[in-house]
């Protein structure tokens, strides 16, 4: 039976986050330059976005470019930025057709102007779409976001808008650039690496992690469905015991 048919609609994650990894190795295995892997990674982005929209996942966050990725060779950074601009511009029509809203998190002002312009245009155009949120993490790192939130809260305390006693999990969450969406229930990382790599450190506190050795350009809809089925077969205890959960259900 295909994995899609094994998915229980009642237990769908509302938010899936993905660390798309392995583009470089995929290209190398074919004797090609790294950018060839990134270009083929765009196909997987399309597949996964479509798959999520089709089955009813409401939020999908993709780690497309981390703060640390700026340290890659300049030629690769330039090629990735160019690819982002091209992809965002060519995919806007499909996002509109599928009623998907494009959002972005990260230090967006550090992106090249052409990239930011294309991104802002696409975000404006798709702003009233409501079938699914596609959230691109661009020039993003969780530590960057956390420091930004801490500074904002410190400023509010300093100007006496809030007191130290007002600081709690809810307030902190509301300051993060991810505050509009629920925290991901499922994190997927491809390519066999088992790291978070500075991605959504606060938001992933209780997420289920799914690792696969598949390299990102090879990741298909069926791979996504398989990850969701795996997630649905897990018991999410949030610190409670298994017995407590059974009691809560009754
Ligand atoms: C990780 O593979 C991938 C990236 C850093 C870039 C991801 C970008 C894309 C899939 C293309 C554009 C995306 C969008 C959303 C338009 P890696 O280069 O670290 O691979 P490696 O670990 O094998 O070297």
Coordinates of C-alpha atoms and ligand atoms in Angstrom, one line a residue:
X1 CA 0.0 0.0 0.0
X2 CA 1.4 3.5 -0.9
X3 CA 2.4 5.5 2.2
X4 CA -0.1 8.2 1.2
X5 CA -2.9 5.8 1.9
X6 CA -1.5 4.9 5.3
X7 CA -1.7 8.5 6.6
X8 CA -4.3 9.3 9.1
X9 CA -6.0 12.6 8.3
X10 CA -6.9 13.1 12.0
X11 CA -3.3 13.0 13.2
X12 CA -1.7 15.2 10.5
X13 CA 1.1 17.4 11.7
X14 CA 0.0 21.1 11.4
X15 CA 3.6 22.1 10.8
X16 CA 6.5 20.2 9.2
X17 CA 10.1 21.7 9.2
X18 CA 12.8 20.3 6.9
X19 CA 16.6 20.6 6.8
X20 CA 17.2 20.0 3.1
X21 CA 20.7 18.5 3.1
X22 CA 22.8 16.6 0.7
X23 CA 22.7 18.7 -2.5
X24 CA 26.4 18.9 -2.8
X25 CA 27.0 15.2 -2.2
X26 CA 24.3 14.3 -4.7
X27 CA 26.0 16.4 -7.4
X28 CA 29.5 15.1 -6.5
X29 CA 28.2 11.5 -6.9
X30 CA 27.3 12.4 -10.5
X31 CA 30.6 14.1 -11.2
X32 CA 28.9 17.6 -11.3
X33 CA 29.4 20.9 -9.6
X34 CA 27.6 21.6 -6.3
X35 CA 25.2 24.1 -7.9
X36 CA 23.8 21.2 -10.1
X37 CA 22.7 19.6 -6.8
X38 CA 21.0 22.8 -5.6
X39 CA 19.2 23.2 -8.9
X40 CA 17.9 19.6 -8.6
X41 CA 17.0 20.4 -5.0
X42 CA 14.4 22.9 -6.3
X43 CA 12.5 19.9 -7.8
X44 CA 12.3 18.3 -4.4
X45 CA 11.1 21.6 -2.9
X46 CA 8.3 21.6 -5.5
X47 CA 7.4 18.0 -4.8
X48 CA 7.3 18.4 -1.0
X49 CA 5.3 21.7 -1.1
X50 CA 2.8 20.1 -3.4
X51 CA 2.6 17.0 -1.3
X52 CA 2.0 19.0 1.9
X53 CA -0.7 21.1 0.3
X54 CA -2.4 18.0 -1.2
X55 CA -2.7 16.2 2.1
X56 CA -3.6 19.2 4.2
X57 CA -0.5 20.1 6.1
X58 CA -1.0 23.8 6.9
X59 CA 2.6 25.0 7.5
X60 CA 5.9 23.9 5.9
X61 CA 9.2 25.5 6.9
X62 CA 12.3 24.9 4.7
X63 CA 15.8 25.7 5.8
X64 CA 17.1 27.1 2.5
X65 CA 20.0 29.2 3.6
X66 CA 21.6 29.5 7.1
X67 CA 23.5 32.4 8.6
X68 CA 26.5 30.0 8.4
X69 CA 26.0 29.4 4.7
X70 CA 27.4 32.9 4.0
X71 CA 30.8 31.3 4.8
X72 CA 30.7 29.0 1.7
X73 CA 32.8 29.9 -1.3
X74 CA 31.6 33.1 -2.8
X75 CA 30.8 31.5 -6.2
X76 CA 28.4 29.0 -4.5
X77 CA 26.7 31.8 -2.4
X78 CA 26.2 33.8 -5.6
X79 CA 24.8 30.9 -7.5
X80 CA 22.5 30.0 -4.6
X81 CA 21.2 33.5 -4.4
X82 CA 20.6 33.6 -8.2
X83 CA 18.8 30.3 -8.0
X84 CA 16.6 31.6 -5.2
X85 CA 15.7 34.7 -7.2
X86 CA 14.9 32.6 -10.3
X87 CA 12.9 30.0 -8.3
X88 CA 10.9 32.5 -6.3
X89 CA 10.0 34.4 -9.5
X90 CA 9.1 31.4 -11.6
X91 CA 7.2 29.6 -8.8
X92 CA 4.9 32.5 -7.8
X93 CA 2.3 31.5 -10.4
X94 CA 2.2 27.9 -9.0
X95 CA 1.9 29.3 -5.5
X96 CA -1.1 31.4 -6.6
X97 CA -2.7 28.5 -8.4
X98 CA -2.4 26.3 -5.3
X99 CA -3.5 29.0 -2.9
X100 CA -0.1 28.8 -1.0
X101 CA 1.2 31.8 1.0
X102 CA 4.9 32.5 0.8
X103 CA 6.6 33.7 4.0
X104 CA 10.2 34.1 5.0
X105 CA 12.2 34.1 8.3
X106 CA 15.8 35.3 8.8
X107 CA 18.0 38.3 8.5
X108 CA 16.4 39.2 5.2
X109 CA 18.1 42.5 4.9
X110 CA 21.4 40.7 4.5
X111 CA 20.1 39.2 1.2
X112 CA 21.2 40.7 -2.1
X113 CA 18.7 43.4 -3.2
X114 CA 17.5 41.4 -6.2
X115 CA 16.6 38.5 -4.0
X116 CA 14.9 40.6 -1.4
X117 CA 12.8 42.5 -4.1
X118 CA 11.7 39.2 -5.7
X119 CA 10.9 37.7 -2.2
X120 CA 8.9 40.8 -1.1
X121 CA 6.9 40.8 -4.3
X122 CA 6.1 37.1 -4.0
X123 CA 5.1 37.5 -0.4
X124 CA 2.8 40.4 -1.2
X125 CA 1.2 38.7 -4.1
X126 CA 0.5 35.5 -2.1
X127 CA -0.4 37.3 1.2
X128 CA -4.1 36.4 1.1
X129 CA -3.6 32.7 0.1
X130 CA -4.7 30.4 2.9
X131 CA -4.4 26.8 2.0
X132 CA -0.8 26.5 3.3
X133 CA 2.0 28.6 4.6
X134 CA 5.4 27.9 2.9
X135 CA 8.0 29.5 5.1
X136 CA 11.5 29.9 3.7
X137 CA 14.3 30.2 6.3
X138 CA 16.8 32.5 4.5
X139 CA 19.9 33.8 6.2
X140 CA 18.4 32.3 9.2
X141 CA 19.8 30.8 12.4
X142 CA 17.9 30.1 15.6
X143 CA 20.6 31.8 17.7
X144 CA 20.2 34.9 15.6
X145 CA 16.5 34.9 16.2
X146 CA 16.9 34.2 20.0
X147 CA 19.3 37.1 20.4
X148 CA 17.0 39.4 18.5
X149 CA 14.1 38.4 20.8
X150 CA 16.2 38.9 24.0
X151 CA 17.2 42.4 22.8
X152 CA 13.6 43.3 22.1
X153 CA 12.5 42.1 25.5
X154 CA 15.4 43.9 27.2
X155 CA 14.4 47.1 25.4
X156 CA 10.8 46.8 26.6
X157 CA 11.9 46.2 30.2
X158 CA 14.3 49.2 29.9
X159 CA 11.5 51.5 28.7
X160 CA 9.2 50.1 31.4
X161 CA 6.7 48.8 28.9
X162 CA 6.9 45.4 30.7
X163 CA 8.4 44.2 34.0
X164 CA 10.9 41.4 34.4
X165 CA 8.0 39.3 35.9
X166 CA 6.1 39.5 32.6
X167 CA 8.8 37.5 30.9
X168 CA 7.6 33.9 30.3
X169 CA 7.6 31.3 27.5
X170 CA 4.6 32.9 25.8
X171 CA 6.2 36.4 25.7
X172 CA 9.5 35.0 24.4
X173 CA 7.7 32.9 21.7
X174 CA 5.8 36.0 20.6
X175 CA 9.1 37.8 20.0
X176 CA 10.5 35.2 17.6
X177 CA 10.2 35.5 13.9
X178 CA 8.2 32.3 13.9
X179 CA 5.5 33.6 16.2
X180 CA 2.7 33.5 13.6
X181 CA 2.8 29.7 13.2
X182 CA 2.4 26.7 15.5
X183 CA 5.7 25.0 16.5
X184 CA 6.6 22.1 14.1
X185 CA 5.5 18.6 15.3
X186 CA 7.8 17.0 12.8
X187 CA 11.4 17.8 11.8
X188 CA 12.9 16.0 8.8
X189 CA 16.6 16.0 7.9
X190 CA 17.8 14.3 4.8
X191 CA 21.3 13.0 3.8
X192 CA 22.0 10.9 6.9
X193 CA 23.3 13.8 9.1
X194 CA 21.9 13.9 12.7
X195 CA 22.2 17.5 13.7
X196 CA 19.9 20.5 14.2
X197 CA 22.4 23.0 12.7
X198 CA 21.1 26.1 14.5
X199 CA 17.6 25.6 13.1
X200 CA 14.5 26.5 15.2
X201 CA 16.2 25.6 18.5
X202 CA 13.3 26.9 20.7
X203 CA 10.5 25.8 18.4
X204 CA 11.7 22.2 18.1
X205 CA 11.7 21.6 21.9
X206 CA 9.0 18.8 21.6
X207 CA 9.2 18.0 17.9
X208 CA 9.6 14.5 16.6
X209 CA 12.8 14.1 14.6
X210 CA 12.9 12.0 11.4
X211 CA 16.3 11.3 9.7
X212 CA 16.7 9.7 6.3
X213 CA 19.9 8.9 4.4
X214 CA 18.1 10.0 1.1
X215 CA 19.9 13.0 -0.3
X216 CA 17.6 16.1 -0.8
X217 CA 17.4 16.1 -4.6
X218 CA 16.2 12.5 -4.4
X219 CA 13.5 13.2 -1.8
X220 CA 10.0 12.5 -3.2
X221 CA 6.4 12.9 -2.2
X222 CA 6.4 9.2 -1.1
X223 CA 9.5 9.9 1.1
X224 CA 7.5 12.7 2.8
X225 CA 4.5 10.5 3.3
X226 CA 6.7 7.8 4.8
X227 CA 8.1 10.3 7.3
X228 CA 4.5 11.4 8.2
X229 CA 3.4 7.7 8.8
X230 CA 6.5 7.2 10.9
X231 CA 5.6 10.3 13.0
X232 CA 2.0 9.1 13.3
X233 CA 3.2 5.8 14.8
X234 CA 5.0 7.5 17.6
X235 CA 3.7 8.2 21.1
X236 CA 4.2 11.9 21.9
X237 CA 4.4 12.0 25.7
X238 CA 5.5 15.7 26.4
X239 CA 7.1 14.5 29.6
X240 CA 4.1 12.4 30.8
X241 CA 4.1 8.6 31.2
X242 CA 2.5 6.3 28.6
X243 CA -0.2 5.3 31.2
X244 CA -1.2 9.0 31.8
X245 CA -1.7 9.5 28.1
X246 CA -4.0 6.5 27.8
X247 CA -6.0 7.8 30.8
X248 CA -6.2 11.3 29.3
X249 CA -7.6 9.9 26.1
X250 CA -10.5 8.2 28.0
Ligands
LIG1 C1 22.1 21.7 1.7 O1 22.9 20.9 0.9 C2 21.3 22.6 0.9 C3 21.4 24.0 0.9 C4 22.4 24.7 1.8 C5 20.6 24.8 0.0 C6 19.2 24.4 -0.2 C7 18.7 25.1 -1.4 C8 17.9 24.6 -2.3 C9 17.3 23.2 -2.2 C10 17.5 25.3 -3.5 C11 16.7 26.5 -3.4 C12 15.5 26.4 -2.5 C13 14.4 27.1 -2.5 C14 13.5 27.0 -1.3 C15 14.0 27.9 -3.6 P1 24.5 20.9 1.0 O2 25.0 21.9 0.0 O3 24.9 21.3 2.4 O4 24.9 19.5 0.6 P2 26.1 18.6 1.2 O5 25.9 18.5 2.6 O6 26.0 17.3 0.4 O7 27.4 19.4 0.8

